């Protein structure tokens, strides 16, 4: 939503139909508004919480893969790849596709905690494994070949709530690059 306020038009993409449907209901109020959600407390206890979000007119959500982005996405000014790098089976393809949609001078914001898992990504495709580097270093070296790193903050705190008494704390890497 914050991105929609500063851009002419925003496309959100997820490969999951369910995630895309929820995003459409929340952000666009389509096919029907989502006015509340079930907030998990503990055990069998839930709480119904209300949601009131003004529908956005300059947003569309697509069910698509970041590994093969739709051709309508081209010459973009800004792409945010939010916590997807370590969930796909071909992370370099995701980055190549994301950079491919940008116009020269456009920005790519990458955020990720690099929580690799062989169930999602074959080990040989984990960024940095081949060169024996950490993902953060290998990724920067690769990005610098086609982009300028404009800003970077590693270790951004990210709190995920499981239930009332169980939270996880992540340290995400954030890199803002500009396509040369
Ligand atoms: C860790 S979640 C991040 C969700 C959200 N971007 C955020 O930051 O809160 C990873 C998301 O990536 C989506 N995903 C996995 N593979 C994908 C792909 N090939 N293309 C697009 N989205 C994908 C999943 O469905 C899931 O919603």
Tab-separated table of C-alpha atoms and ligand atoms in Angstrom:
chain	number	residue	atom	x	y	z
A	1	UNK	CA	0.000	0.000	0.000
A	2	UNK	CA	2.838	2.372	0.862
A	3	UNK	CA	4.362	1.661	-2.561
A	4	UNK	CA	1.028	2.429	-4.262
A	5	UNK	CA	1.013	5.882	-2.678
A	6	UNK	CA	4.251	6.855	-4.402
A	7	UNK	CA	3.860	5.059	-7.748
A	8	UNK	CA	1.598	5.578	-10.751
A	9	UNK	CA	0.703	1.886	-10.906
A	10	UNK	CA	1.784	-1.158	-8.891
A	11	UNK	CA	1.622	-4.842	-9.796
A	12	UNK	CA	1.884	-7.390	-6.999
A	13	UNK	CA	2.893	-10.923	-7.959
A	14	UNK	CA	2.699	-14.234	-6.169
A	15	UNK	CA	2.659	-17.787	-7.480
A	16	UNK	CA	0.086	-18.730	-4.849
A	17	UNK	CA	-3.531	-18.190	-5.928
A	18	UNK	CA	-4.559	-18.000	-2.271
A	19	UNK	CA	-2.005	-15.276	-1.450
A	20	UNK	CA	-2.992	-13.299	-4.552
A	21	UNK	CA	-6.718	-13.625	-3.764
A	22	UNK	CA	-6.227	-12.369	-0.186
A	23	UNK	CA	-4.097	-9.461	-1.445
A	24	UNK	CA	-6.800	-8.530	-4.009
A	25	UNK	CA	-9.527	-8.687	-1.388
A	26	UNK	CA	-7.528	-6.520	1.046
A	27	UNK	CA	-6.076	-3.995	-1.392
A	28	UNK	CA	-8.761	-3.793	-4.087
A	29	UNK	CA	-11.830	-5.040	-2.273
A	30	UNK	CA	-12.265	-7.573	-5.112
A	31	UNK	CA	-13.928	-9.931	-5.808
A	32	UNK	CA	-15.275	-8.994	-2.366
A	33	UNK	CA	-13.756	-6.919	0.430
A	34	UNK	CA	-12.009	-8.653	3.297
A	35	UNK	CA	-13.316	-6.744	6.317
A	36	UNK	CA	-11.968	-9.001	9.055
A	37	UNK	CA	-9.581	-11.850	9.686
A	38	UNK	CA	-9.092	-14.609	12.258
A	39	UNK	CA	-6.259	-13.765	14.644
A	40	UNK	CA	-4.799	-16.904	16.235
A	41	UNK	CA	-4.349	-16.617	20.010
A	42	UNK	CA	-3.408	-20.137	21.244
A	43	UNK	CA	-4.774	-23.691	21.358
A	44	UNK	CA	-8.202	-23.506	19.690
A	45	UNK	CA	-8.695	-19.820	20.503
A	46	UNK	CA	-9.077	-17.261	17.712
A	47	UNK	CA	-10.203	-13.650	17.702
A	48	UNK	CA	-12.051	-11.928	14.868
A	49	UNK	CA	-10.261	-8.661	14.079
A	50	UNK	CA	-11.599	-5.980	11.792
A	51	UNK	CA	-9.791	-4.613	8.756
A	52	UNK	CA	-10.638	-1.313	7.141
A	53	UNK	CA	-8.509	-0.502	4.144
A	54	UNK	CA	-9.450	2.036	1.489
A	55	UNK	CA	-9.433	0.234	-1.890
A	56	UNK	CA	-6.470	1.177	-4.062
A	57	UNK	CA	-7.173	2.229	-7.646
A	58	UNK	CA	-3.631	1.879	-8.973
A	59	UNK	CA	-2.873	-1.713	-7.937
A	60	UNK	CA	-3.358	-5.096	-9.582
A	61	UNK	CA	-2.346	-8.480	-8.231
A	62	UNK	CA	-1.255	-11.228	-10.610
A	63	UNK	CA	-0.837	-14.946	-10.069
A	64	UNK	CA	2.484	-15.471	-11.829
A	65	UNK	CA	5.954	-16.843	-11.271
A	66	UNK	CA	8.914	-14.598	-10.616
A	67	UNK	CA	10.897	-17.170	-12.606
A	68	UNK	CA	8.973	-16.345	-15.778
A	69	UNK	CA	7.481	-12.891	-15.382
A	70	UNK	CA	4.623	-11.777	-17.650
A	71	UNK	CA	5.766	-9.723	-20.656
A	72	UNK	CA	3.507	-6.801	-19.678
A	73	UNK	CA	6.049	-6.081	-16.952
A	74	UNK	CA	8.750	-4.112	-18.754
A	75	UNK	CA	10.568	-0.801	-18.473
A	76	UNK	CA	9.583	-0.609	-14.793
A	77	UNK	CA	10.984	2.069	-12.504
A	78	UNK	CA	10.967	-0.025	-9.342
A	79	UNK	CA	10.817	-3.694	-8.381
A	80	UNK	CA	10.664	-5.009	-4.826
A	81	UNK	CA	11.487	-8.678	-4.428
A	82	UNK	CA	10.304	-9.269	-0.869
A	83	UNK	CA	11.529	-12.411	0.835
A	84	UNK	CA	11.253	-14.658	-2.201
A	85	UNK	CA	14.916	-15.293	-3.139
A	86	UNK	CA	15.284	-18.215	-0.710
A	87	UNK	CA	11.890	-19.728	-1.533
A	88	UNK	CA	12.379	-20.454	-5.248
A	89	UNK	CA	14.260	-23.329	-6.853
A	90	UNK	CA	16.230	-21.011	-9.174
A	91	UNK	CA	17.185	-17.846	-7.251
A	92	UNK	CA	19.514	-16.501	-9.973
A	93	UNK	CA	16.690	-16.789	-12.523
A	94	UNK	CA	14.431	-14.799	-10.179
A	95	UNK	CA	17.040	-12.026	-9.952
A	96	UNK	CA	17.677	-12.048	-13.707
A	97	UNK	CA	13.942	-11.836	-14.399
A	98	UNK	CA	13.468	-9.034	-11.857
A	99	UNK	CA	16.343	-7.010	-13.333
A	100	UNK	CA	15.029	-7.762	-16.832
A	101	UNK	CA	11.759	-5.939	-16.119
A	102	UNK	CA	13.564	-2.736	-15.072
A	103	UNK	CA	14.409	0.139	-17.334
A	104	UNK	CA	17.967	1.501	-17.224
A	105	UNK	CA	18.205	3.650	-14.082
A	106	UNK	CA	15.350	1.694	-12.443
A	107	UNK	CA	15.729	0.362	-8.919
A	108	UNK	CA	15.550	-3.177	-7.520
A	109	UNK	CA	14.986	-3.577	-3.780
A	110	UNK	CA	15.884	-7.024	-2.482
A	111	UNK	CA	14.995	-8.138	1.023
A	112	UNK	CA	15.668	-11.658	2.249
A	113	UNK	CA	16.876	-13.636	5.278
A	114	UNK	CA	18.569	-16.331	3.084
A	115	UNK	CA	16.932	-19.216	4.935
A	116	UNK	CA	17.903	-21.872	2.404
A	117	UNK	CA	16.278	-25.270	2.427
A	118	UNK	CA	16.944	-28.224	0.088
A	119	UNK	CA	13.182	-28.879	-0.074
A	120	UNK	CA	12.698	-25.537	-1.846
A	121	UNK	CA	16.044	-24.899	-3.532
A	122	UNK	CA	18.615	-27.500	-4.668
A	123	UNK	CA	21.798	-26.954	-2.613
A	124	UNK	CA	23.910	-26.223	-5.707
A	125	UNK	CA	21.572	-23.278	-6.445
A	126	UNK	CA	21.915	-21.617	-3.032
A	127	UNK	CA	23.542	-18.252	-3.736
A	128	UNK	CA	27.170	-18.341	-2.546
A	129	UNK	CA	27.542	-22.129	-2.278
A	130	UNK	CA	29.444	-22.443	-5.544
A	131	UNK	CA	31.981	-19.734	-4.641
A	132	UNK	CA	32.181	-20.642	-0.935
A	133	UNK	CA	30.868	-17.203	0.088
A	134	UNK	CA	27.975	-16.094	2.241
A	135	UNK	CA	24.867	-15.266	0.239
A	136	UNK	CA	25.116	-11.569	1.146
A	137	UNK	CA	28.645	-11.282	-0.311
A	138	UNK	CA	28.051	-13.451	-3.403
A	139	UNK	CA	24.866	-11.568	-4.197
A	140	UNK	CA	26.515	-8.142	-3.957
A	141	UNK	CA	29.395	-9.256	-6.197
A	142	UNK	CA	26.968	-10.514	-8.829
A	143	UNK	CA	24.671	-7.481	-8.648
A	144	UNK	CA	27.610	-5.093	-9.039
A	145	UNK	CA	28.209	-6.465	-12.549
A	146	UNK	CA	24.989	-4.920	-13.879
A	147	UNK	CA	23.892	-2.528	-11.131
A	148	UNK	CA	25.093	0.136	-8.765
A	149	UNK	CA	24.408	-0.589	-5.096
A	150	UNK	CA	22.631	2.540	-3.870
A	151	UNK	CA	21.915	1.520	-0.267
A	152	UNK	CA	22.238	-1.566	1.891
A	153	UNK	CA	21.325	-2.506	5.416
A	154	UNK	CA	22.073	-6.030	6.571
A	155	UNK	CA	20.447	-7.403	9.717
A	156	UNK	CA	17.105	-5.598	9.556
A	157	UNK	CA	14.965	-7.023	12.362
A	158	UNK	CA	11.862	-8.848	11.241
A	159	UNK	CA	9.499	-10.329	13.849
A	160	UNK	CA	7.071	-13.089	12.885
A	161	UNK	CA	4.313	-14.071	15.273
A	162	UNK	CA	3.277	-17.719	15.483
A	163	UNK	CA	0.869	-17.336	18.421
A	164	UNK	CA	0.560	-15.233	21.607
A	165	UNK	CA	3.630	-16.753	23.269
A	166	UNK	CA	5.808	-17.633	20.306
A	167	UNK	CA	7.559	-15.137	18.046
A	168	UNK	CA	10.543	-15.640	15.719
A	169	UNK	CA	13.185	-13.009	15.083
A	170	UNK	CA	14.871	-12.762	11.687
A	171	UNK	CA	17.757	-10.632	10.468
A	172	UNK	CA	16.966	-9.678	6.912
A	173	UNK	CA	19.381	-8.341	4.316
A	174	UNK	CA	18.126	-5.308	2.354
A	175	UNK	CA	19.869	-4.113	-0.814
A	176	UNK	CA	18.732	-1.290	-3.079
A	177	UNK	CA	20.380	-1.353	-6.500
A	178	UNK	CA	20.085	0.754	-9.631
A	179	UNK	CA	20.297	-0.845	-13.073
A	180	UNK	CA	23.210	0.510	-15.142
B	1	LIG	C1	8.334	-15.793	2.635
B	1	LIG	S1	6.888	-15.458	1.676
B	1	LIG	C2	7.025	-13.683	1.450
B	1	LIG	C3	5.693	-13.063	1.228
B	1	LIG	C4	5.727	-11.536	1.051
B	1	LIG	N1	6.446	-11.173	-0.176
B	1	LIG	C5	6.318	-10.875	2.247
B	1	LIG	O1	7.448	-10.383	2.199
B	1	LIG	O2	5.638	-10.860	3.291
B	1	LIG	C6	7.365	-16.077	0.090
B	1	LIG	C7	6.281	-15.886	-0.964
B	1	LIG	O3	6.841	-16.193	-2.232
B	1	LIG	C8	5.860	-16.823	-3.018
B	1	LIG	N2	6.552	-17.542	-4.102
B	1	LIG	C9	7.219	-18.716	-4.041
B	1	LIG	N3	7.722	-19.030	-5.248
B	1	LIG	C10	7.368	-18.027	-6.088
B	1	LIG	C11	7.585	-17.780	-7.472
B	1	LIG	N4	8.267	-18.631	-8.241
B	1	LIG	N5	7.084	-16.662	-8.005
B	1	LIG	C12	6.373	-15.782	-7.245
B	1	LIG	N6	6.135	-15.951	-5.928
B	1	LIG	C13	6.629	-17.062	-5.360
B	1	LIG	C14	5.120	-17.708	-2.027
B	1	LIG	O4	3.841	-18.070	-2.493
B	1	LIG	C15	5.071	-16.804	-0.790
B	1	LIG	O5	3.895	-16.020	-0.768
